[in-house]
PDB file of C-alpha atoms in Angstrom:
ATOM      1  CA  UNK A   1     -78.741 120.250  34.676  1.00 43.00           C
ATOM      2  CA  UNK A   2     -78.640 120.870  30.888  1.00 44.00           C
ATOM      3  CA  UNK A   3     -77.634 124.053  29.855  1.00 48.00           C
ATOM      4  CA  UNK A   4     -80.815 124.223  27.333  1.00 48.00           C
ATOM      5  CA  UNK A   5     -83.265 124.353  29.693  1.00 46.00           C
ATOM      6  CA  UNK A   6     -82.101 127.869  31.449  1.00 47.00           C
ATOM      7  CA  UNK A   7     -81.000 129.099  27.913  1.00 47.00           C
ATOM      8  CA  UNK A   8     -84.186 131.354  27.498  1.00 45.00           C
ATOM      9  CA  UNK A   9     -84.151 131.860  31.198  1.00 47.00           C
ATOM     10  CA  UNK A  10     -82.958 135.464  31.289  1.00 46.00           C
ATOM     11  CA  UNK A  11     -83.431 136.556  34.790  1.00 48.00           C
ATOM     12  CA  UNK A  12     -82.380 133.172  36.484  1.00 75.00           C
ATOM     13  CA  UNK A  13     -80.201 134.312  39.530  1.00 87.00           C
ATOM     14  CA  UNK A  14     -76.824 132.563  38.236  1.00 92.00           C
ATOM     15  CA  UNK A  15     -74.988 133.931  40.799  1.00 88.00           C
ATOM     16  CA  UNK A  16     -76.563 131.103  43.122  1.00 91.00           C
ATOM     17  CA  UNK A  17     -74.909 128.561  40.580  1.00 94.00           C
ATOM     18  CA  UNK A  18     -72.129 126.187  41.214  1.00 93.00           C
ATOM     19  CA  UNK A  19     -69.033 126.864  39.825  1.00 94.00           C
ATOM     20  CA  UNK A  20     -69.328 123.254  37.863  1.00 94.00           C
ATOM     21  CA  UNK A  21     -73.088 124.378  37.013  1.00 95.00           C
ATOM     22  CA  UNK A  22     -71.893 127.624  35.826  1.00 95.00           C
ATOM     23  CA  UNK A  23     -68.719 126.233  33.737  1.00 95.00           C
ATOM     24  CA  UNK A  24     -71.158 123.566  31.850  1.00 94.00           C
ATOM     25  CA  UNK A  25     -73.251 126.389  30.879  1.00 95.00           C
ATOM     26  CA  UNK A  26     -70.597 128.810  29.822  1.00 94.00           C
ATOM     27  CA  UNK A  27     -69.736 126.330  27.197  1.00 92.00           C
ATOM     28  CA  UNK A  28     -72.823 126.009  25.330  1.00 90.00           C
ATOM     29  CA  UNK A  29     -73.903 129.701  25.854  1.00 91.00           C
ATOM     30  CA  UNK A  30     -73.902 132.731  23.371  1.00 88.00           C
ATOM     31  CA  UNK A  31     -74.213 136.834  23.488  1.00 87.00           C
ATOM     32  CA  UNK A  32     -75.945 137.643  25.985  1.00 89.00           C
ATOM     33  CA  UNK A  33     -75.875 134.716  28.019  1.00 92.00           C
ATOM     34  CA  UNK A  34     -71.846 134.671  28.105  1.00 93.00           C
ATOM     35  CA  UNK A  35     -71.670 138.306  29.376  1.00 93.00           C
ATOM     36  CA  UNK A  36     -74.149 136.786  32.623  1.00 94.00           C
ATOM     37  CA  UNK A  37     -72.597 134.761  33.478  1.00 96.00           C
ATOM     38  CA  UNK A  38     -68.450 136.634  33.281  1.00 96.00           C
ATOM     39  CA  UNK A  39     -70.106 138.865  35.101  1.00 96.00           C
ATOM     40  CA  UNK A  40     -71.427 136.470  37.761  1.00 96.00           C
ATOM     41  CA  UNK A  41     -68.000 134.436  37.709  1.00 97.00           C
ATOM     42  CA  UNK A  42     -66.859 138.229  38.146  1.00 97.00           C
ATOM     43  CA  UNK A  43     -69.107 138.512  41.153  1.00 96.00           C
ATOM     44  CA  UNK A  44     -67.928 134.816  43.009  1.00 97.00           C
ATOM     45  CA  UNK A  45     -64.202 135.813  42.771  1.00 98.00           C
ATOM     46  CA  UNK A  46     -64.421 139.427  44.027  1.00 97.00           C
ATOM     47  CA  UNK A  47     -66.176 138.116  47.666  1.00 96.00           C
ATOM     48  CA  UNK A  48     -63.404 138.084  49.928  1.00 96.00           C
ATOM     49  CA  UNK A  49     -64.979 135.854  51.848  1.00 96.00           C
ATOM     50  CA  UNK A  50     -64.718 133.166  49.345  1.00 96.00           C
ATOM     51  CA  UNK A  51     -61.357 131.436  50.036  1.00 96.00           C
ATOM     52  CA  UNK A  52     -57.794 132.770  47.744  1.00 96.00           C
ATOM     53  CA  UNK A  53     -58.157 129.504  45.441  1.00 96.00           C
ATOM     54  CA  UNK A  54     -61.444 129.412  44.724  1.00 97.00           C
ATOM     55  CA  UNK A  55     -61.595 132.950  44.001  1.00 98.00           C
ATOM     56  CA  UNK A  56     -59.235 132.322  41.298  1.00 98.00           C
ATOM     57  CA  UNK A  57     -61.224 129.529  39.515  1.00 97.00           C
ATOM     58  CA  UNK A  58     -64.320 131.684  39.668  1.00 98.00           C
ATOM     59  CA  UNK A  59     -62.695 134.425  37.965  1.00 98.00           C
ATOM     60  CA  UNK A  60     -60.539 132.287  35.599  1.00 98.00           C
ATOM     61  CA  UNK A  61     -63.916 131.384  34.684  1.00 97.00           C
ATOM     62  CA  UNK A  62     -64.859 134.582  34.216  1.00 98.00           C
ATOM     63  CA  UNK A  63     -62.133 134.516  31.906  1.00 97.00           C
ATOM     64  CA  UNK A  64     -63.413 131.963  29.995  1.00 96.00           C
ATOM     65  CA  UNK A  65     -67.060 133.494  29.799  1.00 96.00           C
ATOM     66  CA  UNK A  66     -65.219 136.043  28.255  1.00 95.00           C
ATOM     67  CA  UNK A  67     -62.929 134.358  26.211  1.00 94.00           C
ATOM     68  CA  UNK A  68     -65.260 132.683  24.530  1.00 92.00           C
ATOM     69  CA  UNK A  69     -67.407 136.310  23.103  1.00 88.00           C
ATOM     70  CA  UNK A  70     -64.717 136.542  20.798  1.00 82.00           C
ATOM     71  CA  UNK A  71     -66.827 133.635  19.114  1.00 70.00           C
ATOM     72  CA  UNK A  72     -68.980 136.967  17.465  1.00 59.00           C
ATOM     73  CA  UNK A  73     -68.953 139.940  16.475  1.00 56.00           C
ATOM     74  CA  UNK A  74     -64.934 141.455  15.716  1.00 50.00           C
ATOM     75  CA  UNK A  75     -66.328 144.666  17.627  1.00 53.00           C
ATOM     76  CA  UNK A  76     -65.940 143.068  20.565  1.00 66.00           C
ATOM     77  CA  UNK A  77     -62.297 142.191  20.240  1.00 87.00           C
ATOM     78  CA  UNK A  78     -61.899 145.785  22.415  1.00 89.00           C
ATOM     79  CA  UNK A  79     -64.023 144.765  25.063  1.00 90.00           C
ATOM     80  CA  UNK A  80     -63.324 141.378  25.643  1.00 94.00           C
ATOM     81  CA  UNK A  81     -60.134 142.030  26.555  1.00 95.00           C
ATOM     82  CA  UNK A  82     -60.324 145.636  27.932  1.00 96.00           C
ATOM     83  CA  UNK A  83     -62.922 143.184  30.678  1.00 96.00           C
ATOM     84  CA  UNK A  84     -59.118 140.542  30.534  1.00 97.00           C
ATOM     85  CA  UNK A  85     -57.203 142.977  31.475  1.00 98.00           C
ATOM     86  CA  UNK A  86     -58.811 144.181  34.399  1.00 98.00           C
ATOM     87  CA  UNK A  87     -59.442 141.539  35.991  1.00 98.00           C
ATOM     88  CA  UNK A  88     -56.505 140.028  35.673  1.00 98.00           C
ATOM     89  CA  UNK A  89     -54.722 143.089  37.004  1.00 98.00           C
ATOM     90  CA  UNK A  90     -57.614 143.762  39.776  1.00 98.00           C
ATOM     91  CA  UNK A  91     -56.926 139.432  40.247  1.00 98.00           C
ATOM     92  CA  UNK A  92     -52.624 140.268  40.354  1.00 98.00           C
ATOM     93  CA  UNK A  93     -52.997 143.148  43.005  1.00 97.00           C
ATOM     94  CA  UNK A  94     -56.296 141.723  45.020  1.00 97.00           C
ATOM     95  CA  UNK A  95     -54.587 137.905  45.201  1.00 97.00           C
ATOM     96  CA  UNK A  96     -50.917 138.132  44.182  1.00 97.00           C
ATOM     97  CA  UNK A  97     -49.456 137.118  41.123  1.00 97.00           C
ATOM     98  CA  UNK A  98     -48.639 133.597  39.861  1.00 96.00           C
ATOM     99  CA  UNK A  99     -46.105 133.935  37.350  1.00 92.00           C
ATOM    100  CA  UNK A 100     -46.557 129.599  36.828  1.00 95.00           C
ATOM    101  CA  UNK A 101     -50.450 130.670  35.246  1.00 97.00           C
ATOM    102  CA  UNK A 102     -50.141 133.061  32.240  1.00 97.00           C
ATOM    103  CA  UNK A 103     -53.466 134.945  33.409  1.00 98.00           C
ATOM    104  CA  UNK A 104     -52.271 135.653  36.527  1.00 98.00           C
ATOM    105  CA  UNK A 105     -48.407 136.772  35.678  1.00 98.00           C
ATOM    106  CA  UNK A 106     -47.994 140.473  35.441  1.00 98.00           C
ATOM    107  CA  UNK A 107     -45.265 139.853  32.546  1.00 97.00           C
ATOM    108  CA  UNK A 108     -47.920 138.165  31.148  1.00 98.00           C
ATOM    109  CA  UNK A 109     -50.389 140.676  30.544  1.00 98.00           C
ATOM    110  CA  UNK A 110     -48.018 143.318  29.975  1.00 98.00           C
ATOM    111  CA  UNK A 111     -47.421 141.208  26.472  1.00 97.00           C
ATOM    112  CA  UNK A 112     -50.962 140.428  25.755  1.00 97.00           C
ATOM    113  CA  UNK A 113     -51.386 145.260  26.630  1.00 98.00           C
ATOM    114  CA  UNK A 114     -48.671 145.254  24.321  1.00 97.00           C
ATOM    115  CA  UNK A 115     -49.674 143.460  21.713  1.00 96.00           C
ATOM    116  CA  UNK A 116     -53.227 144.930  21.312  1.00 95.00           C
ATOM    117  CA  UNK A 117     -52.140 147.879  21.126  1.00 96.00           C
ATOM    118  CA  UNK A 118     -52.210 150.045  17.325  1.00 94.00           C
ATOM    119  CA  UNK A 119     -50.141 152.707  17.959  1.00 96.00           C
ATOM    120  CA  UNK A 120     -47.301 153.411  19.838  1.00 97.00           C
ATOM    121  CA  UNK A 121     -47.579 155.953  22.777  1.00 97.00           C
ATOM    122  CA  UNK A 122     -45.187 159.159  20.654  1.00 97.00           C
ATOM    123  CA  UNK A 123     -48.042 158.054  17.544  1.00 97.00           C
ATOM    124  CA  UNK A 124     -50.894 158.344  19.722  1.00 97.00           C
ATOM    125  CA  UNK A 125     -50.349 161.707  21.475  1.00 97.00           C
ATOM    126  CA  UNK A 126     -49.517 163.116  17.975  1.00 97.00           C
ATOM    127  CA  UNK A 127     -52.654 162.224  16.897  1.00 96.00           C
ATOM    128  CA  UNK A 128     -54.619 163.340  20.743  1.00 96.00           C
ATOM    129  CA  UNK A 129     -53.340 167.119  19.725  1.00 95.00           C
ATOM    130  CA  UNK A 130     -55.972 167.570  17.442  1.00 93.00           C
ATOM    131  CA  UNK A 131     -58.708 164.527  17.357  1.00 96.00           C
ATOM    132  CA  UNK A 132     -61.418 166.975  17.112  1.00 96.00           C
ATOM    133  CA  UNK A 133     -60.030 167.614  13.148  1.00 97.00           C
ATOM    134  CA  UNK A 134     -59.679 163.551  12.596  1.00 97.00           C
ATOM    135  CA  UNK A 135     -62.032 161.045  10.506  1.00 97.00           C
ATOM    136  CA  UNK A 136     -64.033 159.212  13.055  1.00 97.00           C
ATOM    137  CA  UNK A 137     -62.076 155.992  12.930  1.00 96.00           C
ATOM    138  CA  UNK A 138     -58.556 157.359  14.379  1.00 96.00           C
ATOM    139  CA  UNK A 139     -60.461 158.551  16.901  1.00 97.00           C
ATOM    140  CA  UNK A 140     -62.473 156.035  17.351  1.00 96.00           C
ATOM    141  CA  UNK A 141     -59.041 153.961  17.705  1.00 96.00           C
ATOM    142  CA  UNK A 142     -57.813 156.951  19.648  1.00 97.00           C
ATOM    143  CA  UNK A 143     -60.571 155.926  21.741  1.00 97.00           C
ATOM    144  CA  UNK A 144     -59.636 151.708  22.265  1.00 96.00           C
ATOM    145  CA  UNK A 145     -56.421 152.333  22.682  1.00 97.00           C
ATOM    146  CA  UNK A 146     -57.456 154.788  25.894  1.00 97.00           C
ATOM    147  CA  UNK A 147     -59.714 151.585  26.972  1.00 97.00           C
ATOM    148  CA  UNK A 148     -57.276 148.944  26.272  1.00 97.00           C
ATOM    149  CA  UNK A 149     -54.613 151.049  28.862  1.00 98.00           C
ATOM    150  CA  UNK A 150     -57.259 151.184  31.926  1.00 97.00           C
ATOM    151  CA  UNK A 151     -55.287 149.136  33.952  1.00 98.00           C
ATOM    152  CA  UNK A 152     -51.672 150.117  33.510  1.00 97.00           C
ATOM    153  CA  UNK A 153     -51.342 152.157  36.525  1.00 95.00           C
ATOM    154  CA  UNK A 154     -51.974 149.138  38.390  1.00 97.00           C
ATOM    155  CA  UNK A 155     -49.646 147.078  36.699  1.00 98.00           C
ATOM    156  CA  UNK A 156     -46.412 148.530  36.364  1.00 97.00           C
ATOM    157  CA  UNK A 157     -46.209 148.387  39.687  1.00 96.00           C
ATOM    158  CA  UNK A 158     -46.111 144.512  39.906  1.00 97.00           C
ATOM    159  CA  UNK A 159     -43.072 144.474  36.853  1.00 97.00           C
ATOM    160  CA  UNK A 160     -39.526 144.681  36.923  1.00 96.00           C
ATOM    161  CA  UNK A 161     -37.513 147.491  35.609  1.00 97.00           C
ATOM    162  CA  UNK A 162     -37.203 146.992  32.686  1.00 97.00           C
ATOM    163  CA  UNK A 163     -38.224 147.805  28.489  1.00 97.00           C
ATOM    164  CA  UNK A 164     -41.257 146.034  28.800  1.00 97.00           C
ATOM    165  CA  UNK A 165     -42.334 148.730  32.073  1.00 98.00           C
ATOM    166  CA  UNK A 166     -40.798 150.879  30.694  1.00 98.00           C
ATOM    167  CA  UNK A 167     -42.761 150.751  27.499  1.00 97.00           C
ATOM    168  CA  UNK A 168     -46.506 150.714  29.857  1.00 98.00           C
ATOM    169  CA  UNK A 169     -45.043 153.713  31.955  1.00 98.00           C
ATOM    170  CA  UNK A 170     -45.033 155.856  29.086  1.00 98.00           C
ATOM    171  CA  UNK A 171     -48.226 154.686  27.202  1.00 98.00           C
ATOM    172  CA  UNK A 172     -49.877 155.525  30.952  1.00 98.00           C
ATOM    173  CA  UNK A 173     -48.373 158.834  30.291  1.00 98.00           C
ATOM    174  CA  UNK A 174     -50.113 159.022  27.478  1.00 98.00           C
ATOM    175  CA  UNK A 175     -53.431 157.777  28.160  1.00 97.00           C
ATOM    176  CA  UNK A 176     -54.836 161.068  29.394  1.00 97.00           C
ATOM    177  CA  UNK A 177     -53.956 162.538  26.918  1.00 97.00           C
ATOM    178  CA  UNK A 178     -56.263 160.497  24.780  1.00 97.00           C
ATOM    179  CA  UNK A 179     -60.242 161.833  23.636  1.00 97.00           C
TER     180      UNK A 179
END
């Protein structure tokens, strides 16, 4: 199957494609095509009638499509990271963690999350107090921090006690304060 044959067919139902077909398509896709493929693969991952390992393979394919979106506009990086974190957390919660695969490792996800945050919880909380008076760029950054921490409540239950877990617990407590 040539991905070029389907490149200009937005109405094509990718939810019926096999894992191999969708994977081939993702390698050549761009923009909205990647988003459509990401959603289709994620739908298969969520399908509880599929075997556990098949669901993990579909989730991995969804992550691939999502991460390929980073090749385009930089402004998408926060959205890509959020989608990545949410799906990885879902897999860890529903299908179980796997410390042999960094995508399904709670500790790796915790580290990846902390690496994307530009403020400390204390800084974010301080800025959030008067957020309406901040320049729009800072308000956007606070909103970005809020979006990038949406998965923390679920994630922290999978982490062992320690400094990383405590930092994420602090972020989870700060998140509701953000615009």
